[in-house]
Amino acid sequence: MKSFRKIAQVGGTILLVIVLIGLVLKSAPRVDAQQDAFPYYVQRVADIAPGRKNSDPAWFTDVNGDLYFQANDGGHGAELWKYSPLTGEVFLAADIYKGSGSSKPEWLTVLGNLIYFAATDALVGRQLWRYNTLTGEAKRVVTREYSNTITALDPDPKWLETIGAIVYYSAYGGTSKGRELFAYDTNSGASWLVKDIHPGSEDSDPEYLYAHGSTLYFTAKDEEHGEELWRSDGTEEGTYLIKDIFRGPHGSDPASFNMLGDLFIFSAEEPIHGRELWKTYGTEETTELVKDIYVGKNDSDPGWSNRLADSLLLFPAETEEHGNELWRYDQQGNTYLVDDINVGDEDANPAAIGNVGWIMFFSAEDSDTGIELWKSEPPYSYATQIMDIYPGDDDSEPNPLGKFGTTLFFTADDGVHGEEVWVTEFPYDTTHLLQDIKPGAFGSIPSFEYKGFSNEISNSYRIGWTIYFTANDGKTGVELWQVSAGALPQTGFAPGVKTDVASKPDDFNYQV
């Protein structure tokens, strides 16, 4: 009996040591990218352009869980492709410009089971098309004619946006009409010029089409007012200038659109206050300056804005005292500096990575660590650096990739691996390389031009618990890749992923 107890004691001691070792290993710093992949899986979806050629996937969207995008396999040109996660198939959905020519499907916009987009064929140039995801049929739905004949002057649809069954877009109207706002009724098949905002052959050049309820907001210019903020309900009478903010032909050049409830937020320029943050409910009377952040004629130049529920916006702005830093504007009308990250009048130049719940992630620069990953959380009166990914004053330059659960994915350069996929998890006090897709110092993440904006970002799109992105592993060119959490249980939570979520602060409760 004594010998049995001794063996049991020894066995228990060994078991305790094993458990302790396991705990130590579990809490040890994460170093090896491949080892730390679980529960996340990074892999190439397909080598669409065989070998080292680039297929350059872009313009991602989804219908019923299937991914649609533009890609070039080297034989058909840039065309519409489909990836089905259910079957694992990647195939050419529509060869619109037959042969090796490229139709270059862009501005992919989903309405039910249909995808509307701009594409070019050999017959009539660049027009509005649709793809039926149920039947697999690609069809040109609008053909604009000039001088009663089809000419080489392309309508070139851009900035597609939907309200109900109507697809709005910017396009050229012919030899007698410049680039204006058009609409297409997906039920009747009718298309029309909404309004000739800049009369004659001159362009009003509608951009940044933004739908809210039954109202379409957009920028447009005419000879009298320059580029200003407009709205439309799809009729000529219901399409009008909201307010001439910069009076005269100069224009206020509205940009950086967002919403707080029904309040439309944007940046605009005028001669008294410079470029600042503005708001409107869509009428001239309700259009007003939020705050003259950089007092006087100087520009605070609010850039991107990130909305947290309908409670507040975080955005960058510049002042003489603090330089370009992170600011907030809330539903109660409060506007103030979150934190002076790059102390003094130096610029932190915060750039949005995205939010997870009530926590906002962004890149910012300080004098000691360069451009790194930061976060701000309620009450948004300070900001915290998560990690100096590229040690010292060099820049890791984090860029957005996506999120699921409480996990944030982004790309960054640590100075050893080049720009690769990184991850940070709750409680967001550290971050680590997820996978070194292209070994070496150059990195796998290429630069892209997307929706008219050129940024050093990965082209990415999320469907469920998978984020699709483009990368180059050095062997197969720029191709379609994915990071996923694997199979999910019925709870809908990723296995092994902690999902603690911070409670909503009391002062952000909706006001009655």
Short mmCIF file of C-alpha atoms in Angstrom, two decimals:
data_model
loop_
_atom_site.label_atom_id
_atom_site.label_comp_id
_atom_site.label_asym_id
_atom_site.label_seq_id
_atom_site.Cartn_x
_atom_site.Cartn_y
_atom_site.Cartn_z
CA MET A 1 0.00 0.00 0.00
CA LYS A 2 2.84 2.39 0.92
CA SER A 3 4.60 1.69 -2.40
CA PHE A 4 1.35 2.31 -4.25
CA ARG A 5 0.91 5.70 -2.49
CA LYS A 6 4.51 6.61 -3.32
CA ILE A 7 3.96 5.80 -7.00
CA ALA A 8 0.75 7.87 -6.95
CA GLN A 9 2.60 10.80 -5.36
CA VAL A 10 5.38 10.61 -7.96
CA GLY A 11 2.81 10.35 -10.73
CA GLY A 12 0.94 13.36 -9.37
CA THR A 13 4.15 15.36 -9.18
CA ILE A 14 4.99 14.53 -12.79
CA LEU A 15 1.47 15.49 -13.86
CA LEU A 16 1.73 18.79 -11.98
CA VAL A 17 5.07 19.55 -13.67
CA ILE A 18 3.57 18.81 -17.08
CA VAL A 19 0.63 21.10 -16.38
CA LEU A 20 2.94 23.90 -15.20
CA ILE A 21 5.12 23.52 -18.29
CA GLY A 22 2.00 23.70 -20.42
CA LEU A 23 0.88 26.90 -18.71
CA VAL A 24 4.31 28.48 -19.17
CA LEU A 25 4.37 27.58 -22.84
CA LYS A 26 0.82 28.90 -23.26
CA SER A 27 1.73 32.25 -21.74
CA ALA A 28 5.10 32.56 -23.49
CA PRO A 29 5.56 35.29 -26.11
CA ARG A 30 4.43 34.30 -29.58
CA VAL A 31 7.29 34.12 -31.99
CA ASP A 32 6.79 31.43 -34.59
CA ALA A 33 4.18 32.49 -37.14
CA GLN A 34 3.31 28.96 -38.33
CA GLN A 35 3.06 27.61 -34.78
CA ASP A 36 0.66 30.38 -33.77
CA ALA A 37 -1.68 29.96 -36.74
CA PHE A 38 -4.29 27.95 -34.79
CA PRO A 39 -7.15 28.70 -34.61
CA TYR A 40 -6.54 30.86 -37.70
CA TYR A 41 -5.66 29.38 -41.04
CA VAL A 42 -3.85 31.31 -43.77
CA GLN A 43 -3.73 29.78 -47.23
CA ARG A 44 -3.82 30.58 -50.92
CA VAL A 45 -7.28 29.99 -52.39
CA ALA A 46 -6.16 29.47 -56.00
CA ASP A 47 -3.40 30.17 -58.50
CA ILE A 48 -5.70 31.78 -61.08
CA ALA A 49 -2.90 32.96 -63.37
CA PRO A 50 -0.62 29.89 -63.42
CA GLY A 51 2.98 30.30 -62.41
CA ARG A 52 4.45 33.64 -61.41
CA LYS A 53 1.90 35.71 -63.35
CA ASN A 54 -0.40 38.01 -61.36
CA SER A 55 -4.16 37.47 -61.53
CA ASP A 56 -4.61 40.67 -59.46
CA PRO A 57 -7.95 39.90 -57.77
CA ALA A 58 -9.94 43.08 -57.01
CA TRP A 59 -13.42 44.57 -56.56
CA PHE A 60 -14.61 41.89 -54.14
CA THR A 61 -18.28 41.38 -53.29
CA ASP A 62 -20.44 38.44 -52.23
CA VAL A 63 -23.84 36.91 -52.92
CA ASN A 64 -25.18 34.14 -50.68
CA GLY A 65 -21.72 33.40 -49.30
CA ASP A 66 -19.98 33.15 -52.69
CA LEU A 67 -17.16 35.56 -53.52
CA TYR A 68 -17.21 37.49 -56.82
CA PHE A 69 -14.31 39.55 -58.06
CA GLN A 70 -12.26 40.73 -61.02
CA ALA A 71 -9.22 38.64 -61.97
CA ASN A 72 -7.00 37.92 -64.96
CA ASP A 73 -5.95 34.33 -65.67
CA GLY A 74 -3.58 35.34 -68.47
CA GLY A 75 -5.84 33.91 -71.18
CA HIS A 76 -9.15 35.76 -70.87
CA GLY A 77 -8.02 39.18 -69.68
CA ALA A 78 -9.50 40.82 -66.57
CA GLU A 79 -12.98 39.32 -66.20
CA LEU A 80 -15.59 38.36 -63.59
CA TRP A 81 -14.66 35.36 -61.41
CA LYS A 82 -16.38 33.38 -58.67
CA TYR A 83 -15.17 31.41 -55.67
CA SER A 84 -17.54 29.04 -53.87
CA PRO A 85 -16.30 28.24 -50.32
CA LEU A 86 -18.83 25.39 -50.16
CA THR A 87 -17.34 23.47 -53.10
CA GLY A 88 -13.87 25.02 -53.14
CA GLU A 89 -14.26 25.86 -56.85
CA VAL A 90 -12.74 28.96 -58.42
CA PHE A 91 -13.88 29.63 -61.96
CA LEU A 92 -14.46 32.26 -64.63
CA ALA A 93 -18.05 33.47 -64.15
CA ALA A 94 -18.33 35.55 -67.33
CA ASP A 95 -16.00 36.22 -70.26
CA ILE A 96 -17.56 39.51 -71.37
CA TYR A 97 -14.78 40.71 -73.65
CA LYS A 98 -14.23 37.50 -75.60
CA GLY A 99 -10.73 36.22 -76.08
CA SER A 100 -7.75 37.79 -74.39
CA GLY A 101 -9.32 41.27 -74.13
CA SER A 102 -10.34 42.59 -70.71
CA SER A 103 -13.84 43.70 -69.76
CA LYS A 104 -12.45 44.98 -66.41
CA PRO A 105 -15.60 44.59 -64.29
CA GLU A 106 -15.56 47.35 -61.64
CA TRP A 107 -17.89 48.97 -59.08
CA LEU A 108 -19.50 45.59 -58.33
CA THR A 109 -22.80 46.35 -56.55
CA VAL A 110 -25.22 43.69 -55.28
CA LEU A 111 -29.00 43.87 -55.49
CA GLY A 112 -30.64 40.61 -54.46
CA ASN A 113 -29.17 37.81 -56.58
CA LEU A 114 -27.90 40.26 -59.19
CA ILE A 115 -24.55 42.03 -59.43
CA TYR A 116 -24.43 45.34 -61.31
CA PHE A 117 -21.10 46.66 -62.56
CA ALA A 118 -19.27 48.57 -65.27
CA ALA A 119 -17.69 46.46 -68.00
CA THR A 120 -16.30 46.77 -71.52
CA ASP A 121 -17.05 44.56 -74.50
CA ALA A 122 -15.81 44.67 -78.10
CA LEU A 123 -19.14 45.91 -79.47
CA VAL A 124 -20.25 49.03 -77.58
CA GLY A 125 -17.47 49.87 -75.14
CA ARG A 126 -17.88 50.47 -71.43
CA GLN A 127 -21.48 50.16 -70.25
CA LEU A 128 -23.65 49.09 -67.31
CA TRP A 129 -23.89 45.30 -66.97
CA ARG A 130 -25.44 42.79 -64.61
CA TYR A 131 -24.65 39.22 -63.66
CA ASN A 132 -27.36 36.82 -62.48
CA THR A 133 -25.80 34.63 -59.80
CA LEU A 134 -28.61 32.07 -60.12
CA THR A 135 -28.49 31.55 -63.88
CA GLY A 136 -24.88 32.57 -64.55
CA GLU A 137 -26.00 35.00 -67.26
CA ALA A 138 -24.07 38.24 -67.87
CA LYS A 139 -26.06 40.90 -69.72
CA ARG A 140 -25.54 44.49 -70.77
CA VAL A 141 -28.51 46.37 -69.31
CA VAL A 142 -27.85 49.92 -70.53
CA THR A 143 -26.42 51.02 -73.87
CA ARG A 144 -26.07 54.75 -74.36
CA GLU A 145 -26.20 56.08 -77.93
CA TYR A 146 -24.62 59.28 -79.23
CA SER A 147 -25.99 61.21 -82.22
CA ASN A 148 -28.32 58.25 -82.79
CA THR A 149 -25.36 55.93 -83.40
CA ILE A 150 -23.21 53.90 -81.11
CA THR A 151 -19.78 55.50 -81.03
CA ALA A 152 -16.48 54.86 -79.31
CA LEU A 153 -17.30 57.42 -76.58
CA ASP A 154 -17.90 55.23 -73.52
CA PRO A 155 -20.46 56.16 -70.85
CA ASP A 156 -17.96 54.64 -68.37
CA PRO A 157 -20.30 54.08 -65.35
CA LYS A 158 -18.73 54.79 -61.94
CA TRP A 159 -19.68 55.21 -58.27
CA LEU A 160 -22.58 52.70 -58.43
CA GLU A 161 -25.03 52.95 -55.51
CA THR A 162 -28.49 51.45 -54.93
CA ILE A 163 -31.66 52.68 -53.27
CA GLY A 164 -34.51 50.18 -53.44
CA ALA A 165 -34.68 48.85 -57.00
CA ILE A 166 -32.80 51.84 -58.47
CA VAL A 167 -29.11 51.75 -59.40
CA TYR A 168 -27.56 55.23 -59.47
CA TYR A 169 -24.28 55.93 -61.22
CA SER A 170 -22.12 58.61 -62.78
CA ALA A 171 -21.71 58.34 -66.56
CA TYR A 172 -21.09 60.33 -69.75
CA GLY A 173 -24.33 61.34 -71.46
CA GLY A 174 -23.09 61.75 -74.99
CA THR A 175 -21.81 64.52 -77.23
CA SER A 176 -24.35 67.01 -75.86
CA LYS A 177 -24.15 65.94 -72.20
CA GLY A 178 -21.06 65.55 -70.07
CA ARG A 179 -20.59 63.20 -67.09
CA GLU A 180 -23.81 63.41 -65.06
CA LEU A 181 -25.99 61.44 -62.64
CA PHE A 182 -27.94 58.55 -64.19
CA ALA A 183 -30.36 55.98 -62.81
CA TYR A 184 -31.48 52.50 -63.85
CA ASP A 185 -34.72 50.88 -62.66
CA THR A 186 -33.97 47.19 -62.19
CA ASN A 187 -37.70 46.33 -62.27
CA SER A 188 -38.75 48.12 -65.46
CA GLY A 189 -35.39 48.18 -67.23
CA ALA A 190 -35.71 51.93 -67.80
CA SER A 191 -32.65 54.19 -67.51
CA TRP A 192 -32.55 57.97 -67.48
CA LEU A 193 -30.50 61.08 -66.94
CA VAL A 194 -31.52 62.21 -63.46
CA LYS A 195 -30.50 65.82 -64.03
CA ASP A 196 -28.15 67.78 -66.28
CA ILE A 197 -26.48 69.52 -63.33
CA HIS A 198 -23.81 71.22 -65.42
CA PRO A 199 -25.90 72.07 -68.51
CA GLY A 200 -24.57 71.20 -71.92
CA SER A 201 -21.50 69.12 -72.67
CA GLU A 202 -19.63 70.12 -69.49
CA ASP A 203 -19.23 67.57 -66.67
CA SER A 204 -20.89 67.89 -63.28
CA ASP A 205 -18.81 64.80 -62.43
CA PRO A 206 -20.94 63.23 -59.64
CA GLU A 207 -18.77 61.37 -57.12
CA TYR A 208 -18.90 59.72 -53.68
CA LEU A 209 -22.50 58.51 -54.16
CA TYR A 210 -23.82 57.72 -50.65
CA ALA A 211 -27.28 56.30 -49.94
CA HIS A 212 -29.18 56.92 -46.72
CA GLY A 213 -32.80 55.83 -46.62
CA SER A 214 -34.44 57.16 -49.77
CA THR A 215 -31.90 59.98 -50.18
CA LEU A 216 -28.80 59.90 -52.33
CA TYR A 217 -26.00 62.25 -51.26
CA PHE A 218 -23.17 63.04 -53.69
CA THR A 219 -20.79 65.75 -54.85
CA ALA A 220 -21.26 67.57 -58.14
CA LYS A 221 -20.14 70.81 -59.75
CA ASP A 222 -21.64 73.45 -61.96
CA GLU A 223 -20.34 76.72 -63.34
CA GLU A 224 -22.04 78.89 -60.72
CA HIS A 225 -21.26 76.98 -57.50
CA GLY A 226 -18.22 74.79 -58.13
CA GLU A 227 -18.13 71.36 -56.45
CA GLU A 228 -20.67 71.18 -53.62
CA LEU A 229 -22.92 68.70 -51.78
CA TRP A 230 -26.07 67.59 -53.62
CA ARG A 231 -28.97 65.26 -52.93
CA SER A 232 -31.42 63.34 -55.12
CA ASP A 233 -34.56 61.21 -54.96
CA GLY A 234 -34.16 60.05 -58.56
CA THR A 235 -36.24 62.81 -60.12
CA GLU A 236 -35.07 66.03 -61.75
CA GLU A 237 -37.12 68.14 -59.35
CA GLY A 238 -35.84 66.22 -56.33
CA THR A 239 -32.19 66.64 -57.31
CA TYR A 240 -30.71 69.84 -55.96
CA LEU A 241 -27.77 71.59 -54.31
CA ILE A 242 -28.06 71.34 -50.52
CA LYS A 243 -26.02 74.45 -49.77
CA ASP A 244 -23.44 76.62 -51.50
CA ILE A 245 -20.93 76.37 -48.64
CA PHE A 246 -18.07 78.11 -50.44
CA ARG A 247 -20.05 80.80 -52.23
CA GLY A 248 -19.24 81.34 -55.86
CA PRO A 249 -17.60 79.07 -58.45
CA HIS A 250 -14.73 77.85 -56.23
CA GLY A 251 -16.65 75.06 -54.48
CA SER A 252 -16.23 73.56 -50.99
CA ASP A 253 -15.11 70.12 -52.30
CA PRO A 254 -17.08 67.97 -49.79
CA ALA A 255 -15.42 64.68 -48.79
CA SER A 256 -15.14 62.02 -46.05
CA PHE A 257 -18.85 61.13 -45.84
CA ASN A 258 -20.39 59.37 -42.82
CA MET A 259 -23.61 59.26 -40.80
CA LEU A 260 -24.59 59.59 -37.15
CA GLY A 261 -28.19 58.41 -37.18
CA ASP A 262 -29.85 60.68 -39.77
CA LEU A 263 -27.14 63.33 -39.45
CA PHE A 264 -24.86 63.43 -42.49
CA ILE A 265 -21.24 64.28 -41.59
CA PHE A 266 -18.62 65.49 -44.06
CA SER A 267 -15.62 67.78 -44.46
CA ALA A 268 -15.82 70.95 -46.54
CA GLU A 269 -13.84 74.10 -47.23
CA GLU A 270 -14.89 77.75 -47.13
CA PRO A 271 -12.87 80.99 -46.93
CA ILE A 272 -13.57 81.97 -43.31
CA HIS A 273 -12.81 78.70 -41.50
CA GLY A 274 -10.82 76.67 -44.04
CA ARG A 275 -11.51 72.92 -44.41
CA GLU A 276 -13.41 71.72 -41.34
CA LEU A 277 -16.06 69.22 -40.21
CA TRP A 278 -19.67 69.92 -41.30
CA LYS A 279 -23.08 68.34 -40.71
CA THR A 280 -26.52 68.39 -42.35
CA TYR A 281 -29.92 66.76 -42.29
CA GLY A 282 -30.11 67.31 -46.04
CA THR A 283 -31.48 70.85 -46.11
CA GLU A 284 -29.81 74.25 -46.44
CA GLU A 285 -31.11 75.32 -43.03
CA THR A 286 -29.60 72.32 -41.23
CA THR A 287 -26.21 72.49 -42.97
CA GLU A 288 -23.65 74.01 -40.64
CA LEU A 289 -20.09 73.91 -39.40
CA VAL A 290 -19.55 71.43 -36.54
CA LYS A 291 -16.51 73.23 -35.13
CA ASP A 292 -13.67 75.44 -36.30
CA ILE A 293 -11.02 73.03 -35.01
CA TYR A 294 -8.04 74.90 -36.48
CA VAL A 295 -9.24 78.40 -35.63
CA GLY A 296 -9.35 80.87 -38.48
CA LYS A 297 -8.73 80.31 -42.18
CA ASN A 298 -6.39 77.38 -41.60
CA ASP A 299 -7.52 73.82 -42.43
CA SER A 300 -7.94 71.21 -39.73
CA ASP A 301 -8.53 68.96 -42.76
CA PRO A 302 -10.66 66.16 -41.24
CA GLY A 303 -9.94 63.03 -43.26
CA TRP A 304 -11.48 59.58 -42.83
CA SER A 305 -14.02 59.07 -40.07
CA ASN A 306 -14.92 55.85 -38.24
CA ARG A 307 -18.41 55.51 -36.77
CA LEU A 308 -18.96 53.64 -33.51
CA ALA A 309 -22.64 52.61 -33.59
CA ASP A 310 -24.65 55.83 -33.95
CA SER A 311 -22.96 57.39 -30.94
CA LEU A 312 -19.74 58.99 -32.13
CA LEU A 313 -17.18 59.49 -34.86
CA LEU A 314 -13.41 59.33 -34.55
CA PHE A 315 -11.41 61.23 -37.15
CA PRO A 316 -8.03 62.97 -37.69
CA ALA A 317 -7.75 66.75 -37.53
CA GLU A 318 -4.96 69.32 -37.26
CA THR A 319 -4.41 72.28 -34.96
CA GLU A 320 -1.47 74.64 -34.55
CA GLU A 321 -0.83 73.44 -31.01
CA HIS A 322 -1.07 69.66 -31.51
CA GLY A 323 -0.51 68.97 -35.19
CA ASN A 324 -2.57 66.23 -36.88
CA GLU A 325 -4.08 64.01 -34.16
CA LEU A 326 -7.13 61.87 -33.35
CA TRP A 327 -10.39 63.69 -32.55
CA ARG A 328 -13.95 62.68 -31.70
CA TYR A 329 -17.42 64.03 -32.39
CA ASP A 330 -20.39 62.53 -30.56
CA GLN A 331 -24.15 62.50 -30.84
CA GLN A 332 -24.42 65.18 -28.17
CA GLY A 333 -22.38 67.57 -30.33
CA ASN A 334 -19.13 67.39 -28.33
CA THR A 335 -15.96 67.75 -30.40
CA TYR A 336 -12.54 67.38 -28.80
CA LEU A 337 -9.01 65.99 -29.08
CA VAL A 338 -8.66 62.35 -27.97
CA ASP A 339 -4.91 62.43 -27.34
CA ASP A 340 -1.75 64.28 -28.39
CA ILE A 341 0.13 61.17 -29.52
CA ASN A 342 3.06 62.92 -31.18
CA VAL A 343 3.50 65.45 -28.41
CA GLY A 344 3.54 69.12 -29.33
CA ASP A 345 2.88 70.44 -32.81
CA GLU A 346 4.26 67.35 -34.58
CA ASP A 347 1.80 65.21 -36.59
CA ALA A 348 0.71 61.74 -35.53
CA ASN A 349 -1.28 61.40 -38.78
CA PRO A 350 -3.69 58.74 -37.46
CA ALA A 351 -5.11 56.39 -40.13
CA ALA A 352 -8.03 54.05 -39.50
CA ILE A 353 -7.48 50.30 -39.15
CA GLY A 354 -11.03 49.63 -37.90
CA ASN A 355 -12.98 49.05 -34.73
CA VAL A 356 -13.78 45.91 -32.75
CA GLY A 357 -16.81 46.70 -30.65
CA TRP A 358 -16.16 49.99 -28.90
CA ILE A 359 -12.38 49.84 -29.35
CA MET A 360 -10.92 51.84 -32.23
CA PHE A 361 -7.67 50.72 -33.85
CA PHE A 362 -5.53 53.01 -35.96
CA SER A 363 -1.97 53.64 -37.03
CA ALA A 364 -0.17 56.70 -35.70
CA GLU A 365 3.33 58.11 -35.45
CA ASP A 366 5.26 59.34 -32.45
CA SER A 367 8.86 60.53 -32.23
CA ASP A 368 10.16 57.41 -30.49
CA THR A 369 8.58 54.46 -32.31
CA GLY A 370 7.53 55.67 -35.77
CA ILE A 371 4.20 54.64 -37.34
CA GLU A 372 2.73 51.79 -35.26
CA LEU A 373 -0.57 50.25 -34.13
CA TRP A 374 -2.61 52.18 -31.55
CA LYS A 375 -6.02 51.91 -29.93
CA SER A 376 -8.50 54.16 -28.17
CA GLU A 377 -11.38 52.97 -26.02
CA PRO A 378 -14.12 54.51 -23.87
CA PRO A 379 -14.16 57.26 -22.75
CA TYR A 380 -11.88 58.13 -25.71
CA SER A 381 -9.81 60.58 -23.72
CA TYR A 382 -6.51 58.83 -24.40
CA ALA A 383 -4.79 56.47 -26.86
CA THR A 384 -2.46 53.53 -26.23
CA GLN A 385 0.18 51.99 -28.45
CA ILE A 386 -0.31 48.23 -28.68
CA MET A 387 3.20 47.32 -29.78
CA ASP A 388 6.30 48.72 -31.43
CA ILE A 389 6.20 46.17 -34.26
CA TYR A 390 9.22 47.60 -36.09
CA PRO A 391 11.49 48.30 -33.10
CA GLY A 392 12.90 51.78 -32.71
CA ASP A 393 11.80 54.80 -34.70
CA ASP A 394 11.25 52.84 -37.94
CA ASP A 395 7.69 52.45 -39.27
CA SER A 396 5.72 49.19 -39.35
CA GLU A 397 2.95 51.12 -41.15
CA PRO A 398 -0.07 48.98 -40.17
CA ASN A 399 -2.89 48.78 -42.72
CA PRO A 400 -6.40 47.32 -42.43
CA LEU A 401 -7.23 43.74 -43.36
CA GLY A 402 -10.39 42.78 -41.44
CA LYS A 403 -11.86 41.36 -38.24
CA PHE A 404 -14.07 38.65 -36.85
CA GLY A 405 -15.16 37.99 -33.32
CA THR A 406 -12.91 40.07 -31.11
CA THR A 407 -9.88 39.48 -33.31
CA LEU A 408 -8.34 42.15 -35.54
CA PHE A 409 -6.22 41.33 -38.58
CA PHE A 410 -3.99 43.84 -40.30
CA THR A 411 -0.80 44.02 -42.32
CA ALA A 412 2.49 45.40 -41.02
CA ASP A 413 6.24 45.37 -41.64
CA ASP A 414 8.48 44.41 -38.71
CA GLY A 415 11.70 45.07 -40.63
CA VAL A 416 12.46 41.37 -40.96
CA HIS A 417 9.53 39.84 -42.87
CA GLY A 418 8.30 42.77 -44.95
CA GLU A 419 4.58 43.60 -45.02
CA GLU A 420 2.69 40.49 -43.89
CA VAL A 421 -0.48 39.47 -42.05
CA TRP A 422 -0.57 40.27 -38.33
CA VAL A 423 -3.17 39.71 -35.62
CA THR A 424 -4.12 41.16 -32.24
CA GLU A 425 -6.58 39.60 -29.83
CA PHE A 426 -8.42 40.66 -26.69
CA PRO A 427 -7.23 42.32 -24.45
CA TYR A 428 -5.09 43.85 -27.24
CA ASP A 429 -1.93 44.35 -25.25
CA THR A 430 0.29 42.70 -27.86
CA THR A 431 0.25 41.53 -31.46
CA HIS A 432 2.07 38.95 -33.53
CA LEU A 433 2.87 37.88 -37.06
CA LEU A 434 0.28 35.38 -38.22
CA GLN A 435 2.12 34.00 -41.23
CA ASP A 436 5.17 34.90 -43.29
CA ILE A 437 3.62 34.27 -46.69
CA LYS A 438 6.64 35.46 -48.66
CA PRO A 439 9.83 34.73 -46.71
CA GLY A 440 12.34 37.55 -46.73
CA ALA A 441 12.28 41.28 -46.19
CA PHE A 442 10.06 42.31 -49.12
CA GLY A 443 6.71 41.00 -47.85
CA SER A 444 3.72 39.51 -49.64
CA ILE A 445 1.26 42.41 -49.60
CA PRO A 446 1.22 44.48 -52.83
CA SER A 447 -0.20 47.98 -53.29
CA PHE A 448 -3.54 48.59 -55.01
CA GLU A 449 -5.73 51.22 -56.55
CA TYR A 450 -9.29 50.71 -55.39
CA LYS A 451 -12.39 52.81 -56.19
CA GLY A 452 -10.22 55.62 -57.44
CA PHE A 453 -8.01 55.71 -54.36
CA SER A 454 -4.40 54.54 -54.41
CA ASN A 455 -3.28 53.20 -51.04
CA GLU A 456 -0.58 50.91 -49.70
CA ILE A 457 -3.21 48.49 -48.45
CA SER A 458 -4.12 44.89 -49.04
CA ASN A 459 -7.26 44.38 -51.09
CA SER A 460 -9.52 42.50 -48.66
CA TYR A 461 -13.12 41.39 -48.08
CA ARG A 462 -14.84 39.47 -45.31
CA ILE A 463 -17.53 36.80 -45.66
CA GLY A 464 -18.56 35.25 -42.36
CA TRP A 465 -15.49 33.94 -40.56
CA THR A 466 -13.17 34.25 -43.56
CA ILE A 467 -11.25 37.27 -44.81
CA TYR A 468 -10.16 37.17 -48.44
CA PHE A 469 -7.19 39.23 -49.53
CA THR A 470 -4.53 39.45 -52.20
CA ALA A 471 -0.93 38.46 -51.64
CA ASN A 472 2.19 37.39 -53.50
CA ASP A 473 4.14 34.45 -52.06
CA GLY A 474 6.97 34.93 -54.56
CA LYS A 475 6.07 31.74 -56.42
CA THR A 476 2.57 32.27 -57.83
CA GLY A 477 2.29 36.04 -58.26
CA VAL A 478 -0.50 38.22 -56.84
CA GLU A 479 -3.34 35.80 -56.12
CA LEU A 480 -6.38 35.24 -53.89
CA TRP A 481 -5.64 34.26 -50.30
CA GLN A 482 -7.71 33.80 -47.18
CA VAL A 483 -7.46 33.83 -43.41
CA SER A 484 -10.19 31.94 -41.60
CA ALA A 485 -11.11 30.64 -38.17
CA GLY A 486 -11.87 27.16 -39.46
CA ALA A 487 -15.17 25.37 -38.95
CA LEU A 488 -17.50 27.00 -36.43
CA PRO A 489 -19.80 25.29 -33.92
CA GLN A 490 -23.50 26.16 -33.82
CA THR A 491 -22.76 28.89 -31.26
CA GLY A 492 -21.24 30.94 -34.09
CA PHE A 493 -18.05 31.62 -32.11
CA ALA A 494 -14.66 30.71 -33.50
CA PRO A 495 -13.06 27.77 -31.66
CA GLY A 496 -10.35 28.85 -29.25
CA VAL A 497 -11.08 32.56 -29.71
CA LYS A 498 -11.86 34.51 -26.57
CA THR A 499 -14.90 36.69 -27.18
CA ASP A 500 -15.04 39.06 -24.21
CA VAL A 501 -16.68 42.30 -25.34
CA ALA A 502 -16.51 45.55 -23.44
CA SER A 503 -19.91 46.80 -22.30
CA LYS A 504 -21.37 49.88 -23.93
CA PRO A 505 -20.54 53.02 -21.92
CA ASP A 506 -23.59 54.58 -20.23
CA ASP A 507 -23.03 57.97 -21.82
CA PHE A 508 -23.37 56.43 -25.30
CA ASN A 509 -26.92 55.20 -24.67
CA TYR A 510 -29.41 56.47 -27.21
CA GLN A 511 -31.07 59.70 -26.24
CA VAL A 512 -34.85 59.79 -26.01
#
